XYZ file of N, CA and C in Angstrom:
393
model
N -21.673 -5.890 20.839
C -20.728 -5.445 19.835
C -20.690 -6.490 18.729
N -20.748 -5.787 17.464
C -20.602 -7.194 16.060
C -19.456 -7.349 16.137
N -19.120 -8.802 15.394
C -17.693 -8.949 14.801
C -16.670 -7.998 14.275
N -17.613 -7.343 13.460
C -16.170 -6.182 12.600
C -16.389 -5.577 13.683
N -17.093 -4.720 15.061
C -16.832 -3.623 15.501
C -15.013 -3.834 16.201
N -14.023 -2.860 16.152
C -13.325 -3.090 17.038
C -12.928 -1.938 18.250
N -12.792 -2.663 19.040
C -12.755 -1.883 20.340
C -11.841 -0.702 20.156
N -12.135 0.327 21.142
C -11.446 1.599 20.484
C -9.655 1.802 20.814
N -9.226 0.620 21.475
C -8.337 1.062 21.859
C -7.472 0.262 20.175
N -7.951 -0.539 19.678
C -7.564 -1.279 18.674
C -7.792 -0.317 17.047
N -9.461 0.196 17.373
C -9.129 1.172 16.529
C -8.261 2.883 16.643
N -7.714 3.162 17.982
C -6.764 3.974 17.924
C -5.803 3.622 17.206
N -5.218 2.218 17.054
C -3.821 1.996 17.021
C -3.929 2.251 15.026
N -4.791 1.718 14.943
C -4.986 2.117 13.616
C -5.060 3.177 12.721
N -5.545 3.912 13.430
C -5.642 5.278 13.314
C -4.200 5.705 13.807
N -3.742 5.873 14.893
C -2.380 6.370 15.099
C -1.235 5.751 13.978
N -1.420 4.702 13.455
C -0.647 3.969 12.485
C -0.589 4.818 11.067
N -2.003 5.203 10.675
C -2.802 5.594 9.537
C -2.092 6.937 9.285
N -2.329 7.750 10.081
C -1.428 9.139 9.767
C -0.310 9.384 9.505
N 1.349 8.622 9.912
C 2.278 9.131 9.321
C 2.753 8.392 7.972
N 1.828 6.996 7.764
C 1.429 5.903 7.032
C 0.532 6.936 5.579
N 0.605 7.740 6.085
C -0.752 8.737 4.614
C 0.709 9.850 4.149
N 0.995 10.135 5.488
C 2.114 11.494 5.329
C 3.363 11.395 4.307
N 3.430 9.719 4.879
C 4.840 9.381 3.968
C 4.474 8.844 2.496
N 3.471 8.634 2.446
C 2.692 8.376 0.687
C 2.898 9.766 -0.055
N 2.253 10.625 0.521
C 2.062 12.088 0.147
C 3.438 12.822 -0.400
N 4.338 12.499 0.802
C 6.064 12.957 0.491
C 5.883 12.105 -0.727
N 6.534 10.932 -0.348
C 7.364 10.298 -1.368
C 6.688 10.361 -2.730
N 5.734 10.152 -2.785
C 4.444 10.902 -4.613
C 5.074 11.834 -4.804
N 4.750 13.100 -3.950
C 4.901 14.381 -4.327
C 6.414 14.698 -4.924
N 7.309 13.975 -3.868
C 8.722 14.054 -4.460
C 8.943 13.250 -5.586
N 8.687 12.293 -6.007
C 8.794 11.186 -7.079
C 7.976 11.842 -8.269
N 7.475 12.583 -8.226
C 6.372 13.017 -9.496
C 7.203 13.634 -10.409
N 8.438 14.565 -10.090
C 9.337 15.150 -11.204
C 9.868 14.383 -11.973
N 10.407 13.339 -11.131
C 11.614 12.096 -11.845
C 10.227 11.373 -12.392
N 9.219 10.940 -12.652
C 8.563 10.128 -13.156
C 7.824 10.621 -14.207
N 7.114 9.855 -15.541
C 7.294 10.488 -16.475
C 5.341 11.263 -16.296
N 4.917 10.182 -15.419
C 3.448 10.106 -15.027
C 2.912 10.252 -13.297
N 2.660 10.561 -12.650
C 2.403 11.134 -11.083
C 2.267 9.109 -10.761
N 0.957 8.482 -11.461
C 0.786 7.197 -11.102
C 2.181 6.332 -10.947
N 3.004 6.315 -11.438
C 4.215 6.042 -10.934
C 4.335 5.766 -9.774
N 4.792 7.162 -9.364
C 4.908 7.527 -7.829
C 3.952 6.418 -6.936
N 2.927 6.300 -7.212
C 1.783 5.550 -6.433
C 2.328 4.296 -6.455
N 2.352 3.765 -7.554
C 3.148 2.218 -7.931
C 4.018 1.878 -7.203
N 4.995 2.785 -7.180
C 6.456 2.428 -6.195
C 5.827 2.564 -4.463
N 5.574 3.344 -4.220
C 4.977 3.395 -3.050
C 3.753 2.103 -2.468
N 3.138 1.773 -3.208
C 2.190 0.725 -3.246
C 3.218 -0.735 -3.283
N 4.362 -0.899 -4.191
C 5.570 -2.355 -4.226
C 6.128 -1.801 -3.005
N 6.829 -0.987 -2.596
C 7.109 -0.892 -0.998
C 6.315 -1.375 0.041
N 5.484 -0.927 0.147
C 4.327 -1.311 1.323
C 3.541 -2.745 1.119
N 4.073 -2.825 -0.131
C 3.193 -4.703 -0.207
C 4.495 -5.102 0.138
N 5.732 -5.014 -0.227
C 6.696 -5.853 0.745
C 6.856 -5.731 2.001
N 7.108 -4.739 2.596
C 7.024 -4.287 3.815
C 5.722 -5.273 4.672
N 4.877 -5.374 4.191
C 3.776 -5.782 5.121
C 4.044 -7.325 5.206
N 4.188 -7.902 3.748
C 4.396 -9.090 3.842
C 6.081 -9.267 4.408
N 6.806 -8.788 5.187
C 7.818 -9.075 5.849
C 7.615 -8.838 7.533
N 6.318 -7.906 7.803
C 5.851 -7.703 9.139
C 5.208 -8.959 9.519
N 4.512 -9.308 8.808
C 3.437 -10.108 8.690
C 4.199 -11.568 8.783
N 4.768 -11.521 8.146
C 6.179 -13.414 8.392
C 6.165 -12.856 9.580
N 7.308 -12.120 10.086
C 7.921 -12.012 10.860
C 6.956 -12.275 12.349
N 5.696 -11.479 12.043
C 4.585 -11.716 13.398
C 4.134 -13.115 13.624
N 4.290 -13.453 12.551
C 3.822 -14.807 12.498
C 4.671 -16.449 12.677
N 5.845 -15.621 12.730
C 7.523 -16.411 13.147
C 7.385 -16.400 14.806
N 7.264 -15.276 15.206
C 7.830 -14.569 16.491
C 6.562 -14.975 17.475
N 5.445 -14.917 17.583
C 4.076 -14.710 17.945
C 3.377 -15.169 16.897
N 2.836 -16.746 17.032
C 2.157 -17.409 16.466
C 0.899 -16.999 16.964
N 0.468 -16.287 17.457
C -1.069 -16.276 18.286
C -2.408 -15.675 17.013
N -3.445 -16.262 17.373
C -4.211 -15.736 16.230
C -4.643 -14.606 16.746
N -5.413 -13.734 15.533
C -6.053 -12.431 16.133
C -4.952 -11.279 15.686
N -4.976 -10.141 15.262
C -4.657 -9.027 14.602
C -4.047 -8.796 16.742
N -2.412 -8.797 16.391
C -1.272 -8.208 17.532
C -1.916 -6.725 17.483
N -1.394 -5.972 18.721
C -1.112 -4.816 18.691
C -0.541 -4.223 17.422
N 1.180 -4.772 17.060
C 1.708 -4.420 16.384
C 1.650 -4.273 14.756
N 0.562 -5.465 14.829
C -0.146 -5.478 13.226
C -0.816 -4.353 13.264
N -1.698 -4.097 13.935
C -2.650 -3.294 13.732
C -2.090 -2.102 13.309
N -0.839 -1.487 14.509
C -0.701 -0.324 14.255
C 0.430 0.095 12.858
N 1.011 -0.885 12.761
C 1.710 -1.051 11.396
C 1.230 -1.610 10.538
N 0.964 -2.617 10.847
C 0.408 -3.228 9.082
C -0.891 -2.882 9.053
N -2.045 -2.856 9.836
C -3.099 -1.760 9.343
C -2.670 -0.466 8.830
N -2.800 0.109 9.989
C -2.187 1.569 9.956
C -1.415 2.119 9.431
N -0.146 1.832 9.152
C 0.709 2.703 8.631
C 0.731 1.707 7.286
N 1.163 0.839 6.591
C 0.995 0.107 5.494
C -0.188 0.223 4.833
N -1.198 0.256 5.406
C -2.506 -0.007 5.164
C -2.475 1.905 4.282
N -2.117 2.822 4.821
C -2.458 3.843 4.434
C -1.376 4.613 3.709
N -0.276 3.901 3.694
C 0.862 4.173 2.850
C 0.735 3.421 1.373
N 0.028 2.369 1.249
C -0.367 1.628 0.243
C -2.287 2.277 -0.558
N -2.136 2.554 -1.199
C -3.656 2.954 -1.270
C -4.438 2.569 -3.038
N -5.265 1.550 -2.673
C -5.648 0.790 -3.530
C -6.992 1.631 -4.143
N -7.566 2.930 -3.771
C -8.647 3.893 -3.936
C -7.550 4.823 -5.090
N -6.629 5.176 -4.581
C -5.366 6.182 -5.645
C -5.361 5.166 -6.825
N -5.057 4.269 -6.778
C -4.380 3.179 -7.467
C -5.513 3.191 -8.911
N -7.016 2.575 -8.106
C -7.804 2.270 -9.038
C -8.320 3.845 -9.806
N -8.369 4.996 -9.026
C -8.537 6.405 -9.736
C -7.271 6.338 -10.977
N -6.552 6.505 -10.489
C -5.498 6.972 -11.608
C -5.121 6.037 -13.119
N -5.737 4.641 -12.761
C -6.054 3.914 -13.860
C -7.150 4.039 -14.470
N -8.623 4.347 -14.340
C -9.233 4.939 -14.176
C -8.897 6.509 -15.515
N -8.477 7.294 -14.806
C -8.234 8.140 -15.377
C -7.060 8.158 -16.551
N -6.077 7.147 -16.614
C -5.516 7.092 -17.641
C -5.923 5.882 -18.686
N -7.236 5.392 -18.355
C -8.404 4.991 -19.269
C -9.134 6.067 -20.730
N -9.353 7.089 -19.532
C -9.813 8.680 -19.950
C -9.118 8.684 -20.809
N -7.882 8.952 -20.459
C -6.766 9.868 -21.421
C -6.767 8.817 -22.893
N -7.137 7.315 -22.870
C -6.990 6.688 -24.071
C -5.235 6.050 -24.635
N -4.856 5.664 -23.006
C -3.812 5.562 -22.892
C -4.150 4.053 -22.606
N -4.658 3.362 -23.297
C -4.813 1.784 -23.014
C -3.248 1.096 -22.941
N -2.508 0.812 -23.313
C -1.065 0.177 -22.840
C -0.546 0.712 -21.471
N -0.879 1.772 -21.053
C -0.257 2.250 -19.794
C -1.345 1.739 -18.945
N -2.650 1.733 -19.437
C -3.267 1.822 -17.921
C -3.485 0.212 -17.767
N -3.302 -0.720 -18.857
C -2.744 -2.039 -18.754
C -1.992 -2.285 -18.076
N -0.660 -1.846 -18.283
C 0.721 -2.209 -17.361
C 0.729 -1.698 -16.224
N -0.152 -0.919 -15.608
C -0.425 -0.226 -14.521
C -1.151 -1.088 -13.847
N -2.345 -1.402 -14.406
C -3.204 -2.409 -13.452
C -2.689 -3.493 -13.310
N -2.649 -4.603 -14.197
C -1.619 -5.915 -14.459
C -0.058 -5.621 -13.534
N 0.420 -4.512 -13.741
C 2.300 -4.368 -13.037
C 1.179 -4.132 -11.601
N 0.997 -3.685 -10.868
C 0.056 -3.130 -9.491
C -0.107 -4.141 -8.776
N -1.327 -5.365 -9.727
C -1.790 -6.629 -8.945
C -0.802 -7.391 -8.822
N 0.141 -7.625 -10.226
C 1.558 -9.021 -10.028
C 1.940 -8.588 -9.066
N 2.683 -6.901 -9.334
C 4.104 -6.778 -8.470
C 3.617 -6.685 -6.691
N 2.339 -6.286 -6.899
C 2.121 -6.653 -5.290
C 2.494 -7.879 -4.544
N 1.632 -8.552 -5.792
C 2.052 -10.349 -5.211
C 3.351 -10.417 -4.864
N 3.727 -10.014 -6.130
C 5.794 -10.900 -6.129
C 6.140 -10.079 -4.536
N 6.088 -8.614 -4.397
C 6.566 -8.110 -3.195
C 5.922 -8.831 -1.841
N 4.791 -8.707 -1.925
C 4.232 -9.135 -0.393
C 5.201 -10.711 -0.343
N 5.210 -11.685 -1.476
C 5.792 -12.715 -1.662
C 7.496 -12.696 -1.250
N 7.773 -11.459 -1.590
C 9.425 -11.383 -0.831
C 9.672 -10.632 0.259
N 8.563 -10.220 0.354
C 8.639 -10.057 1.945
C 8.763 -11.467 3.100
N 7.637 -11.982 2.438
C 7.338 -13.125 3.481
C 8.489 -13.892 3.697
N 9.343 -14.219 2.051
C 10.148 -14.857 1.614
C 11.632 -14.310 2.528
N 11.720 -13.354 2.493
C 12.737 -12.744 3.383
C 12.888 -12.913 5.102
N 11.495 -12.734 5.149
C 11.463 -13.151 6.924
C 11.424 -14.675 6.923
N 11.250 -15.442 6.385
C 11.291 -17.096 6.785
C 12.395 -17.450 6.316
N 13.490 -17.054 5.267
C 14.444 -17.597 4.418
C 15.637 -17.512 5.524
């Protein structure tokens, strides 16, 4: 077995993580798309959620259970469900496409607001579980 392969019970958890982790992206977009003036929005907020969220799993695993190596519980949450509630493939399409449209200031503050505000969130996440 290579390095990246992972064993299947590790890639279940990921996968079991991954699906209600996609489901709840899908809601919360789909519902957020009226109130927003642009659908990418929706993605944005959903994407600063899940970069905090992870970086507060992620302290916290790392407070609680110092052990190296991806926990159970990472996997199936912060892979899995974060991992697929956050989606950096949506992210780069829809900038991307509001390139197209010739909407250069938006798809600026989109890419630039995306990469910071990830930081600052994953950053108060962490900041929250150690503080």
């Amino acid at each position: 077995m290579s390095d990246l392969a992972l064993p299947a019970w590790q890639a279940s958890l990921v996968a079991i993580g991954a699906v209600p982790g996609a489901w709840l992206r899908l809601r919360v977009v789909n519902h957020l798309a009226p109130m927003v003036p642009r659908k990418h929005w929706g993605t944005f907020a959903v994407n600063m959620v899940a970069a905090f969220a992870l970086g507060l799993v992620l302290a916290l695993q790392a407070k609680c259970a110092p052990a190296s190596g991806a926990s159970p519980l990472i996997l199936l949450i912060g892979v899995g469900f974060f991992g697929s509630l956050s989606t950096f493939s949506t992210f780069t399409v829809e900038v991307l496409n509001t390139l197209r449209e010739h909407r250069w200031s938006e798809a600026l503050v989109l890419a630039v607001g995306s990469i910071l505000g990830g930081l600052l969130a994953v950053a108060a996440g962490v900041g929250l579980a150690n503080g």
